[in-house]
mmCIF file of C-alpha atoms in Angstrom:
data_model
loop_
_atom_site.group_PDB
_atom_site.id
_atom_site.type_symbol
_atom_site.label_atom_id
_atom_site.label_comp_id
_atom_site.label_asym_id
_atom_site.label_seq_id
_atom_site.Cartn_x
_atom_site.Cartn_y
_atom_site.Cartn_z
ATOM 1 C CA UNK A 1 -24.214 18.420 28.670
ATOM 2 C CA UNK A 2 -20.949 16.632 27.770
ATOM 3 C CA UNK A 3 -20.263 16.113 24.086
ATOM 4 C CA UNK A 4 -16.990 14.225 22.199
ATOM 5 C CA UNK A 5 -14.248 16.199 20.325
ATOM 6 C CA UNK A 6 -11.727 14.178 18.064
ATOM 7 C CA UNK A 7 -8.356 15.158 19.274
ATOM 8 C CA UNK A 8 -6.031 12.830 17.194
ATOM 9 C CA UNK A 9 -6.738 10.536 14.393
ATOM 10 C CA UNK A 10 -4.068 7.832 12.853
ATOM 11 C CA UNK A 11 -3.467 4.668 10.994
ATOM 12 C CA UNK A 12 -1.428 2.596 9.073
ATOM 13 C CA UNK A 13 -1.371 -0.014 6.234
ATOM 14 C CA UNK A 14 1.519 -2.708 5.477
ATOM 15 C CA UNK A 15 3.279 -2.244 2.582
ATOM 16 C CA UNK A 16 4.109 -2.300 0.181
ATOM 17 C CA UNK A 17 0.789 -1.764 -2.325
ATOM 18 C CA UNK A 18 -0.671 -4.766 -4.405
ATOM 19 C CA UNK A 19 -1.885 -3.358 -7.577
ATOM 20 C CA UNK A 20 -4.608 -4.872 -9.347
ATOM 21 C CA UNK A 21 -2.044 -6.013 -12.316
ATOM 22 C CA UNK A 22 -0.447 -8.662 -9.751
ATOM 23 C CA UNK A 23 -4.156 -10.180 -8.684
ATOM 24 C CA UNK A 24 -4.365 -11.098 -12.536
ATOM 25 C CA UNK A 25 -0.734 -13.326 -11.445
ATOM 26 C CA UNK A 26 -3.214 -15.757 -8.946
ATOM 27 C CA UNK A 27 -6.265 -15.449 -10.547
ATOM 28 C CA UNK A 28 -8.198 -14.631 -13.907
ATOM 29 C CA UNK A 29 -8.975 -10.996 -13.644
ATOM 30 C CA UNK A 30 -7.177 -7.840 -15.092
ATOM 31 C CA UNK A 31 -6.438 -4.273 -13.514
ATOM 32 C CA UNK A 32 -9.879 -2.796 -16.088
ATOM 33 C CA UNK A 33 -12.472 -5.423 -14.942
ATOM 34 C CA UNK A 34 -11.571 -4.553 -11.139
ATOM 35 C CA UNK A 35 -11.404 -0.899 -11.241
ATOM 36 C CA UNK A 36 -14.868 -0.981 -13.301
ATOM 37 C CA UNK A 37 -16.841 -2.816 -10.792
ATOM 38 C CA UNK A 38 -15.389 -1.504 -7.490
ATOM 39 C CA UNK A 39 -13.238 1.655 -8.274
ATOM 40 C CA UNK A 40 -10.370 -0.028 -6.219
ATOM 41 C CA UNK A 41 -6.182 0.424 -8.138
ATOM 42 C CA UNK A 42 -4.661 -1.641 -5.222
ATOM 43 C CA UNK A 43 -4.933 -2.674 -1.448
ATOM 44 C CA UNK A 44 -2.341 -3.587 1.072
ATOM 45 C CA UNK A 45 -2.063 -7.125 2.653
ATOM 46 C CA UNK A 46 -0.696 -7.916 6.243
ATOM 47 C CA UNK A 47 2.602 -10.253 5.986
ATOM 48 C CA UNK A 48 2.116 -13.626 7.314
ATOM 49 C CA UNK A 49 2.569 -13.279 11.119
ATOM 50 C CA UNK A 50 0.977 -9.717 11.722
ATOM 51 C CA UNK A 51 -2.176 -9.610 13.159
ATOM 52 C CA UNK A 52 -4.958 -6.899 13.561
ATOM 53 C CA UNK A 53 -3.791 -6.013 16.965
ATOM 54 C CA UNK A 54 -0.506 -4.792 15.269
ATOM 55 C CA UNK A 55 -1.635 -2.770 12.491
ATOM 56 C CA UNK A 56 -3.989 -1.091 15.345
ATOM 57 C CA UNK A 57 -0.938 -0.558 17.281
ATOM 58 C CA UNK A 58 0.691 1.496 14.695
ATOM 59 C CA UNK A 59 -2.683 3.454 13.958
ATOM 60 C CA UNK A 60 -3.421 4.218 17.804
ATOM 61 C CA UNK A 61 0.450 5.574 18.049
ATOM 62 C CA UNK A 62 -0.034 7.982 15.433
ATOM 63 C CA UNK A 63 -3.204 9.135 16.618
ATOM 64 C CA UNK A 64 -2.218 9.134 20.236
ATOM 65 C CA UNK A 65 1.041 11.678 19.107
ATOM 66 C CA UNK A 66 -1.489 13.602 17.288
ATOM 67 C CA UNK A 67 -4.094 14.189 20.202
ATOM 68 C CA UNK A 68 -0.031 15.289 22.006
ATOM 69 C CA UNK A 69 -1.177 13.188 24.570
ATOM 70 C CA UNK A 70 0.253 10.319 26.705
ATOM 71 C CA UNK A 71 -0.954 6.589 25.857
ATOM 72 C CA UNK A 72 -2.108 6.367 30.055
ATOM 73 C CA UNK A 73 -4.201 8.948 29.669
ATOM 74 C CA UNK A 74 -6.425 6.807 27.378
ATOM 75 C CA UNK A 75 -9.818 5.836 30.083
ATOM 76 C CA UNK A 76 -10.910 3.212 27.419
ATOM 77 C CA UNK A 77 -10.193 1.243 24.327
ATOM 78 C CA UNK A 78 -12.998 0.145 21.840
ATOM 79 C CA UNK A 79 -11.465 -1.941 18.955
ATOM 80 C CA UNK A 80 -13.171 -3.362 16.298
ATOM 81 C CA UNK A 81 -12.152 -5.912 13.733
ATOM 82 C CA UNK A 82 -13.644 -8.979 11.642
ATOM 83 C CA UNK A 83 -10.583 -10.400 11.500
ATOM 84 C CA UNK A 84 -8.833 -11.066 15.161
ATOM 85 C CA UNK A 85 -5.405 -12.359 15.983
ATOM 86 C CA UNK A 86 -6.950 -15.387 17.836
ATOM 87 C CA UNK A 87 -11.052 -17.012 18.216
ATOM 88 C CA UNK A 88 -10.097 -15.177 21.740
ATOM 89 C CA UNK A 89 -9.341 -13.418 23.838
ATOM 90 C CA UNK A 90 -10.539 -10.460 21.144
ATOM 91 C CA UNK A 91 -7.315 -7.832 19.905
ATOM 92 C CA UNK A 92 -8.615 -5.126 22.611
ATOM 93 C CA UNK A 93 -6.927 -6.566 25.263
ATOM 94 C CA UNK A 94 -3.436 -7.258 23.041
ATOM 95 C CA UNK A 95 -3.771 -3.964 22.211
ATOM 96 C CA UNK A 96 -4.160 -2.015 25.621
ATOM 97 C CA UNK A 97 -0.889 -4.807 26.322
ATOM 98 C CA UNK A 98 1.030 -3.254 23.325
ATOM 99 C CA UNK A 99 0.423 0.044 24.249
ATOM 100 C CA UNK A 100 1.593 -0.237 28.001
ATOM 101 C CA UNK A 101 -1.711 1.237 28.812
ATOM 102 C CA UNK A 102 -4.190 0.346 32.166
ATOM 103 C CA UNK A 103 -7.589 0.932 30.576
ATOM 104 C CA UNK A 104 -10.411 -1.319 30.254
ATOM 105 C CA UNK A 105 -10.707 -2.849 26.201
ATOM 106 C CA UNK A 106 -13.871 -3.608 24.461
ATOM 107 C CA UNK A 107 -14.163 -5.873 21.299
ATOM 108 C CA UNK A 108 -16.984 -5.326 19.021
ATOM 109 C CA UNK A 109 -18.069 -6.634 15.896
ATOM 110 C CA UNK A 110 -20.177 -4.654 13.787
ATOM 111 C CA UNK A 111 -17.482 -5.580 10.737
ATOM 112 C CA UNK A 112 -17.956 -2.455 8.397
ATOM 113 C CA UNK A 113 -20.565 -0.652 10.156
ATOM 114 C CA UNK A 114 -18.675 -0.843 13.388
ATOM 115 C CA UNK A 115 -17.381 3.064 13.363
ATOM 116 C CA UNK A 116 -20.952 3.772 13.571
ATOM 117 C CA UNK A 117 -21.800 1.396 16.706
ATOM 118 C CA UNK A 118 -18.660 2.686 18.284
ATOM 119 C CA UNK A 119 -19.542 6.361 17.783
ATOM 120 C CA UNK A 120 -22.875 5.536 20.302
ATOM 121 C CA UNK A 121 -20.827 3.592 22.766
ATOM 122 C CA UNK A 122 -17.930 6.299 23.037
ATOM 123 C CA UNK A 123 -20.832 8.740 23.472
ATOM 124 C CA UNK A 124 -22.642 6.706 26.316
ATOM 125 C CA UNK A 125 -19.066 6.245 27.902
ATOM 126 C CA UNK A 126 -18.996 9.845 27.953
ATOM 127 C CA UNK A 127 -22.100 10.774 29.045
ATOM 128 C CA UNK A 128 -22.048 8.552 31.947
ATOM 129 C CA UNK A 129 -18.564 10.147 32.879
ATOM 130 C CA UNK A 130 -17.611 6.613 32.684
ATOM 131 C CA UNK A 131 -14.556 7.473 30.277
ATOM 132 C CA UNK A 132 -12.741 10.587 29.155
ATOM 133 C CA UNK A 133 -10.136 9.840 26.628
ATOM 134 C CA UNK A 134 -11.205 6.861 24.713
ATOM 135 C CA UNK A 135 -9.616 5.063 22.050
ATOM 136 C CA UNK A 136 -11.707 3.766 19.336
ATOM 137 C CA UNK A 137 -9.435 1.415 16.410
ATOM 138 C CA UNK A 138 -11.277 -0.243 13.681
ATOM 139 C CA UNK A 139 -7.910 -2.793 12.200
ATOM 140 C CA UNK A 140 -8.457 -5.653 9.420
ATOM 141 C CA UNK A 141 -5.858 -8.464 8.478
ATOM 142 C CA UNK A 142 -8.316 -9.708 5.470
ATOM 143 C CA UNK A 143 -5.290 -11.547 3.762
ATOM 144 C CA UNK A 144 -5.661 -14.589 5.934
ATOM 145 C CA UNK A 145 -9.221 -15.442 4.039
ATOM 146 C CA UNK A 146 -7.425 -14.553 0.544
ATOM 147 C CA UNK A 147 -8.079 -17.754 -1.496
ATOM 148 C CA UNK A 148 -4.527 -17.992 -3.151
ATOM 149 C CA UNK A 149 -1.983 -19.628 -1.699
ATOM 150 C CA UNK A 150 1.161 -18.722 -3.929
ATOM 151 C CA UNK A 151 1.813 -15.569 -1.730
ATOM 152 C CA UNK A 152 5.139 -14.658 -3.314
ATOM 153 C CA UNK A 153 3.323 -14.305 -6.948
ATOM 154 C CA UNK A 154 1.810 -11.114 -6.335
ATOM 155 C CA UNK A 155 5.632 -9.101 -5.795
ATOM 156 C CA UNK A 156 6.510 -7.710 -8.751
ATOM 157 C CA UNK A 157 9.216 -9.013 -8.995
ATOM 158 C CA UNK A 158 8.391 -12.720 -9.302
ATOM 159 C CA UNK A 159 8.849 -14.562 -12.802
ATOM 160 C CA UNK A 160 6.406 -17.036 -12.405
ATOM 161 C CA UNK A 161 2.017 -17.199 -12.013
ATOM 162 C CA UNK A 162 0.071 -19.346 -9.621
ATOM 163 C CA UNK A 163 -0.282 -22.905 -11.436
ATOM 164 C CA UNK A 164 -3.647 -23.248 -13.233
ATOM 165 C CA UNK A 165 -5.151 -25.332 -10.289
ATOM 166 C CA UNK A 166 -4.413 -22.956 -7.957
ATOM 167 C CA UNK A 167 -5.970 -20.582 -9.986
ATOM 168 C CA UNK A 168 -9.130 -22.333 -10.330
ATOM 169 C CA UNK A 169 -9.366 -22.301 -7.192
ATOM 170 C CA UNK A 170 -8.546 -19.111 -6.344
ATOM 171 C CA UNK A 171 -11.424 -17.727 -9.151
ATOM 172 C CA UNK A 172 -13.851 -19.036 -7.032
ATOM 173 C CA UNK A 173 -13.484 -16.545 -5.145
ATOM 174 C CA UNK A 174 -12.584 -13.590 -7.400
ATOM 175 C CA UNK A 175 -15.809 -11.188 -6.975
ATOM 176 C CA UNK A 176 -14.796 -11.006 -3.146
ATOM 177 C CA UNK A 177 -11.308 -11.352 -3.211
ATOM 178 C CA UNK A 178 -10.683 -8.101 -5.588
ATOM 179 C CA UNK A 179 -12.056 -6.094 -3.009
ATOM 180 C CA UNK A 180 -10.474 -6.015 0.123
ATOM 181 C CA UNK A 181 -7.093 -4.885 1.997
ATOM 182 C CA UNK A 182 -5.259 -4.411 4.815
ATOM 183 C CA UNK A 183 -4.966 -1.519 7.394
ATOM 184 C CA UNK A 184 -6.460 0.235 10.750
ATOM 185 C CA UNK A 185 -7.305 3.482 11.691
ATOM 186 C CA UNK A 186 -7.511 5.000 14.964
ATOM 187 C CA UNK A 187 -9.271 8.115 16.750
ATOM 188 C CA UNK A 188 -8.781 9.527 19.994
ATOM 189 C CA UNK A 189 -12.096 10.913 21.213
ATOM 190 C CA UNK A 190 -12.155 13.426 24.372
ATOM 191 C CA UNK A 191 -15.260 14.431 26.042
ATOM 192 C CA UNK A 192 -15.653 18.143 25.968
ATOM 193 C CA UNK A 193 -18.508 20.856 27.073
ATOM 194 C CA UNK A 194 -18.065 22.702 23.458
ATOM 195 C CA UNK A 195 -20.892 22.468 20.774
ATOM 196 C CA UNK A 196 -19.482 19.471 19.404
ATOM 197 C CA UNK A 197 -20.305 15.677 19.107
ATOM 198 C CA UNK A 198 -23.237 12.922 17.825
ATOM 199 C CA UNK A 199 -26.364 15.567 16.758
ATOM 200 C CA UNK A 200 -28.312 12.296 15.712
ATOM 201 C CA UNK A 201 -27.769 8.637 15.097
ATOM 202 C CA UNK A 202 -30.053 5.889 13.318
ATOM 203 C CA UNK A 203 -28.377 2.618 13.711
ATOM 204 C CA UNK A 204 -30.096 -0.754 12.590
ATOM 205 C CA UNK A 205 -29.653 -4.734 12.480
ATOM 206 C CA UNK A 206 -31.509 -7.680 9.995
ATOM 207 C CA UNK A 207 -30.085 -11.055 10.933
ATOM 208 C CA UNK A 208 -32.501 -12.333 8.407
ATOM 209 C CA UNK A 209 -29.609 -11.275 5.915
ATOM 210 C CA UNK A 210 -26.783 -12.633 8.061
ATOM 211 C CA UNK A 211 -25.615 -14.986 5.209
ATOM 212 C CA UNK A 212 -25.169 -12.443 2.214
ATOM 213 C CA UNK A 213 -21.540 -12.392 3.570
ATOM 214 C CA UNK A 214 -20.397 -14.627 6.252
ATOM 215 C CA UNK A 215 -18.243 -17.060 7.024
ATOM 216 C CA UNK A 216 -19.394 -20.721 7.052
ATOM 217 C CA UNK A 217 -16.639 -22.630 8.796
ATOM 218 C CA UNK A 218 -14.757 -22.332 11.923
ATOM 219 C CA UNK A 219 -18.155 -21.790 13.751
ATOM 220 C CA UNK A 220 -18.990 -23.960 17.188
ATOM 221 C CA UNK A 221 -21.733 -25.389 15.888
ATOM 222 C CA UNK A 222 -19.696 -28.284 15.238
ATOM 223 C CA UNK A 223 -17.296 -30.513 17.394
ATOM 224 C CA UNK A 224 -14.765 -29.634 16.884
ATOM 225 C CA UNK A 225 -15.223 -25.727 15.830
ATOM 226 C CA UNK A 226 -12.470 -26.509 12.846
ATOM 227 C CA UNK A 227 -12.406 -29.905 10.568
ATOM 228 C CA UNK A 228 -10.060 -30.491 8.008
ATOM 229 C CA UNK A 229 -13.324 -30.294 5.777
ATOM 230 C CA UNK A 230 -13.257 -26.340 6.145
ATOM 231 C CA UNK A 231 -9.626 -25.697 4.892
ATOM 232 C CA UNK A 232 -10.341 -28.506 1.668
ATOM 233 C CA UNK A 233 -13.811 -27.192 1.010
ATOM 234 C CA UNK A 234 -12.408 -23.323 0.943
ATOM 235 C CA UNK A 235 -14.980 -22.674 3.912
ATOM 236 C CA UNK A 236 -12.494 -20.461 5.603
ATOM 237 C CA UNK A 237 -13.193 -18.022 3.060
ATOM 238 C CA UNK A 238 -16.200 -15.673 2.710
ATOM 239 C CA UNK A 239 -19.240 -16.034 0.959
ATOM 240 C CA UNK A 240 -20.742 -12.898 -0.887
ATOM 241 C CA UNK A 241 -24.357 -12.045 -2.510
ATOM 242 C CA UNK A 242 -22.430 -9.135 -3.799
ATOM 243 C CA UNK A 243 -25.709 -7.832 -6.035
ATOM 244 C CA UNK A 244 -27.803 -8.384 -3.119
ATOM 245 C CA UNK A 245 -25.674 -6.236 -0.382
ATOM 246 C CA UNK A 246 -25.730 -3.760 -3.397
ATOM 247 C CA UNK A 247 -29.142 -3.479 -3.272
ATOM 248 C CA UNK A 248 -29.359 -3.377 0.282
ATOM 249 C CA UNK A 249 -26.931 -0.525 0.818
ATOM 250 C CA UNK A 250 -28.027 1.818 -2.103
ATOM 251 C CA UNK A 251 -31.638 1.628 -0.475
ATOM 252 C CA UNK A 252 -30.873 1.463 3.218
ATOM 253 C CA UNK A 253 -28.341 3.997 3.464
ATOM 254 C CA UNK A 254 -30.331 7.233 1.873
ATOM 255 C CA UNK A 255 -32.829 6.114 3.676
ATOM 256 C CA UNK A 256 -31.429 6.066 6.946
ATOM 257 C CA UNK A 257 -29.549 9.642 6.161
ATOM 258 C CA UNK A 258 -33.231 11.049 5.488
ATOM 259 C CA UNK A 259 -34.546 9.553 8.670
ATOM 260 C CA UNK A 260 -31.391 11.527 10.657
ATOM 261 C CA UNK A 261 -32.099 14.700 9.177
ATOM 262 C CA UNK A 262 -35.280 14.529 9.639
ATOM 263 C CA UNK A 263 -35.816 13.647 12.979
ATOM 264 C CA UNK A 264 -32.770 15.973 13.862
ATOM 265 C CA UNK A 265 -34.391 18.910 11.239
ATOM 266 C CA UNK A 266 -30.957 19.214 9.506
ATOM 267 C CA UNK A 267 -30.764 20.790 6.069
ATOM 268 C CA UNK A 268 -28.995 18.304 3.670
ATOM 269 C CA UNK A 269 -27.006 20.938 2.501
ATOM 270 C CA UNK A 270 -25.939 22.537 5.932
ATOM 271 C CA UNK A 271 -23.792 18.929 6.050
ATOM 272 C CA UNK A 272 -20.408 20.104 5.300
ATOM 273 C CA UNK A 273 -18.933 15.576 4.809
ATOM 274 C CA UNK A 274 -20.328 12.503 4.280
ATOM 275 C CA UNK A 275 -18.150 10.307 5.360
ATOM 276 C CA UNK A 276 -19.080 6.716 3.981
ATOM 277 C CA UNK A 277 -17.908 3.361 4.474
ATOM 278 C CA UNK A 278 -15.586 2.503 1.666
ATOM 279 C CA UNK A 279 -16.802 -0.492 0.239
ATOM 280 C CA UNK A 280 -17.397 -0.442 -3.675
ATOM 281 C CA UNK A 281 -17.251 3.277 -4.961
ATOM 282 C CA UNK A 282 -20.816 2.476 -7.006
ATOM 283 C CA UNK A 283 -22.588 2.122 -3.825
ATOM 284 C CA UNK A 284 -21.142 5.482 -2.665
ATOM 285 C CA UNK A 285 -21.738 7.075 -6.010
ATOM 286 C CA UNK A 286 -25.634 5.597 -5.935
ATOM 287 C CA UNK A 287 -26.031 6.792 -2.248
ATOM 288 C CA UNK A 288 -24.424 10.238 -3.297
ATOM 289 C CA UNK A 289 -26.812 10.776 -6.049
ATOM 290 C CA UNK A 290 -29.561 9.931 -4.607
ATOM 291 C CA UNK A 291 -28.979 11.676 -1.518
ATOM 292 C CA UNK A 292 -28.141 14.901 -4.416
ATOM 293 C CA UNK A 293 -25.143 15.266 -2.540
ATOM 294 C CA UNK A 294 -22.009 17.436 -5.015
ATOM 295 C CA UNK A 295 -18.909 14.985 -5.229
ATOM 296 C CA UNK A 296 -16.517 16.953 -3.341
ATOM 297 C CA UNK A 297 -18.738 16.469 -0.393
ATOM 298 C CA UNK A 298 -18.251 12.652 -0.065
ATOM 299 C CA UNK A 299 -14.787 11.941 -0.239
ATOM 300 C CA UNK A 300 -13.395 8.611 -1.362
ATOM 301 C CA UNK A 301 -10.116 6.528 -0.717
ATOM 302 C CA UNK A 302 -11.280 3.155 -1.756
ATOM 303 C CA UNK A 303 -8.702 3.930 -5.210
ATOM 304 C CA UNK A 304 -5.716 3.311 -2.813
ATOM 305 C CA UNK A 305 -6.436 0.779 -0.019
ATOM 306 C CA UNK A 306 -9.745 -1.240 -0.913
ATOM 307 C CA UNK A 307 -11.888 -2.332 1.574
ATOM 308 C CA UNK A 308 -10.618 -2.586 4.862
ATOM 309 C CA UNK A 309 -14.109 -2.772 6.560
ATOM 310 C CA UNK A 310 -13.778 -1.383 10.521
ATOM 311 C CA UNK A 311 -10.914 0.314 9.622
ATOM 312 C CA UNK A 312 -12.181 2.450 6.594
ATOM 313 C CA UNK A 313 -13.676 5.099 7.934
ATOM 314 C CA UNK A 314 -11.222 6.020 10.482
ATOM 315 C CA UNK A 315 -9.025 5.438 7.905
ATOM 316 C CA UNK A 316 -10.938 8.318 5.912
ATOM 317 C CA UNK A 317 -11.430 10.484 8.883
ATOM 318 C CA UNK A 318 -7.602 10.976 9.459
ATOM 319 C CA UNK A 319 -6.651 11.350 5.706
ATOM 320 C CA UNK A 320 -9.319 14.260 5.631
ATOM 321 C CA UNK A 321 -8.182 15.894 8.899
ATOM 322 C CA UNK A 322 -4.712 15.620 8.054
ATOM 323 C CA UNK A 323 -5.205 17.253 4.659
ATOM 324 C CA UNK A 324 -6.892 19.962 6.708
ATOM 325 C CA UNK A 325 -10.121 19.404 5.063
ATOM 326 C CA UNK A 326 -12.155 18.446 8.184
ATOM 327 C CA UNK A 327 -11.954 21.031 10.581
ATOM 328 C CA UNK A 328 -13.727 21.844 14.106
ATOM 329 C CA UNK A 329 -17.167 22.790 13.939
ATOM 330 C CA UNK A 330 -17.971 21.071 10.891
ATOM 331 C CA UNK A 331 -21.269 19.090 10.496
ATOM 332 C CA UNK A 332 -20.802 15.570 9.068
ATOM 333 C CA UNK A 333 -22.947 12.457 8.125
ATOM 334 C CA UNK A 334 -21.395 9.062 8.781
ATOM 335 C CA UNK A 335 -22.717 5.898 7.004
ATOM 336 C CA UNK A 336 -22.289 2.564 6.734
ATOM 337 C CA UNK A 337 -23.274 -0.880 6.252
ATOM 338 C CA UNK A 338 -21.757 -4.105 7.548
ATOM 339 C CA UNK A 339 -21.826 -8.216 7.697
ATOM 340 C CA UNK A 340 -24.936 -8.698 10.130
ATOM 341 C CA UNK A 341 -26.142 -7.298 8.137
ATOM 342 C CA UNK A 342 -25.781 -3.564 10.233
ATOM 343 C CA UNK A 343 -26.056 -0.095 8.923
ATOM 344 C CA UNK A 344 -26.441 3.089 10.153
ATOM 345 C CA UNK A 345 -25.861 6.552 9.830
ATOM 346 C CA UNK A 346 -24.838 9.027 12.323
ATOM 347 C CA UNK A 347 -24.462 13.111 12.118
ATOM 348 C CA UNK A 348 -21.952 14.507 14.009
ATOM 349 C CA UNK A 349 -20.857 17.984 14.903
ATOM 350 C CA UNK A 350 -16.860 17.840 14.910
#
């Protein structure tokens, strides 16, 4: 039976870093009361003009030199993202364009859960010999729903502050707007007949909680899909139940890594990562306790880069392999949990 190996992983943030001392320059909030309610120091943010299809560019290049392949030897292209370059066509096919590669490019949008959707689809493209080299990028260009419009504040360098009505407007937003960056992250999967690939996979949807984060305008529910309404009434920007999605993923998530274990009779402690979705280091510290998990089994990144939603896990993934702390034949638990909202968890044998 055909499994997937990880032959390459890559990716790539714009620079340079916003620390959390230049957010307090557009809005009210200060480097202590961010870092205590997220664990985040600083993200990146895409320049205006730079889409998700070019951060994923630079990702899938370094991954691609890494796997010490050629980029038209890649059978298939699944790209993720929340944030595209256009309403459509989705990045996927931009990308494949970018790369000068041939293969066929599927968009999906799982938003932070997506590395765990993908993992099922690379496997089913495998399994159906369907694909052998497949690219999988998860890319976000978040700045473009930032709710501040003095851009040039946030350098360092800048001797002045957003005027006070821009930052009132701007605090609106502040509980969401402190957590997320820029960046992509790419892995080159390669089917393979070694003991190595998914070992389980629990992977669920409730639309009934769609609208703890979403985006209200821009939809085509109206005619036309944008008004001038959307931009003055902020509605480009996302809404957040930030203590329900807590809730949600500190409950969901153990769960769903018991139900993998169990159904797959896996040993908690035989798991040698768990490699989470980096959105708020309390949920991962709540879903790490309660799982009993030791901290140097879940490691974290969300310090440096935020969240970057389909891109943080690859993102993690190639940090850890390139440290030379993930390794082949190591067991590890994904997790996640997305806008949707999605979550899953999925144990894989690298």
């Amino acid at each position: 039976m055909l499994g997937f190996e990880i032959i390459g992983t890559g990716h790539y943030v714009p620079g340079p870093a916003v620390p959390n001392k230049a957010l307090s320059r557009v809005m009210d909030t200060t480097d202590d009361w961010i870092f205590k309610r997220s664990g985040i120091r600083q993200r990146h943010y895409a320049p205006e003009g730079v889409g998700a299809s070019d951060l994923a560019l630079e990702a899938s290049k370094h991954a691609i030199a890494a796997a010490r392949i050629q980029p038209e030897e890649i059978d298939y292209v699944v790209f993720s993202t929340m944030t595209p370059d256009y309403v459509f066509p989705g990045p996927g096919a931009l990308l494949v364009h970018k790369l000068g590669v041939h293969a066929p490019a599927l968009d999906i949008r799982q938003q932070c859960a997506a590395t765990l959707f993908g993992l099922q689809i690379i496997d089913g493209l495998i399994q159906s010999r369907a694909a052998r080299t497949i690219l999988f990028v998860g890319a976000e260009a978040h700045a473009g729903f930032m709710p501040w419009e003095d851009w040039d504040v946030l350098d360092e360098t800048s001797t002045r502050e957003a005027s006070p009505e821009s930052k009132a407007r701007a605090n609106k937003h502040r509980a969401l707007a402190v957590l997320f960056g820029d960046g992509a992250g790419a892995l080159v999967f390669r089917a393979t007949e070694r003991d190595a690939g998914l070992r389980g996979m629990k992977l669920h949807t409730d639309g009934s909680a769609a609208k703890l984060l979403h985006v209200e305008g821009g939809g085509f529910r109206t005619r036309p899909y944008w008004k001038h309404s959307d931009y003055d009434q902020q509605r480009y920007i996302p809404t957040m139940d930030g203590r329900e999605l807590f809730k949600f993923a500190v409950t969901k998530l153990p769960a769903c890594a018991r139900a993998v274990c169990a159904e797959t009779k896996t040993p908690f402690e035989s798991i040698d990562f768990f490699l989470a979705h980096q959105a708020n280091a309390r949920i991962n510290d709540y879903v790490r306790e309660a799982l009993g998990v030791p901290p140097d089994k879940l490691p974290s990144n969300i310090e440096r880069f935020g969240n970057t939603s389909a891109a943080t896990i690859p993102i993690l993934i190639d940090e850890q392999t390139r440290a030379g702390r993930l390794r082949q034949g190591h067991l590890c638990m994904l997790l996640a949990l997305g806008a949707g909202v999605h979550w899953g968890c999925a144990l894989v044998r690298w």
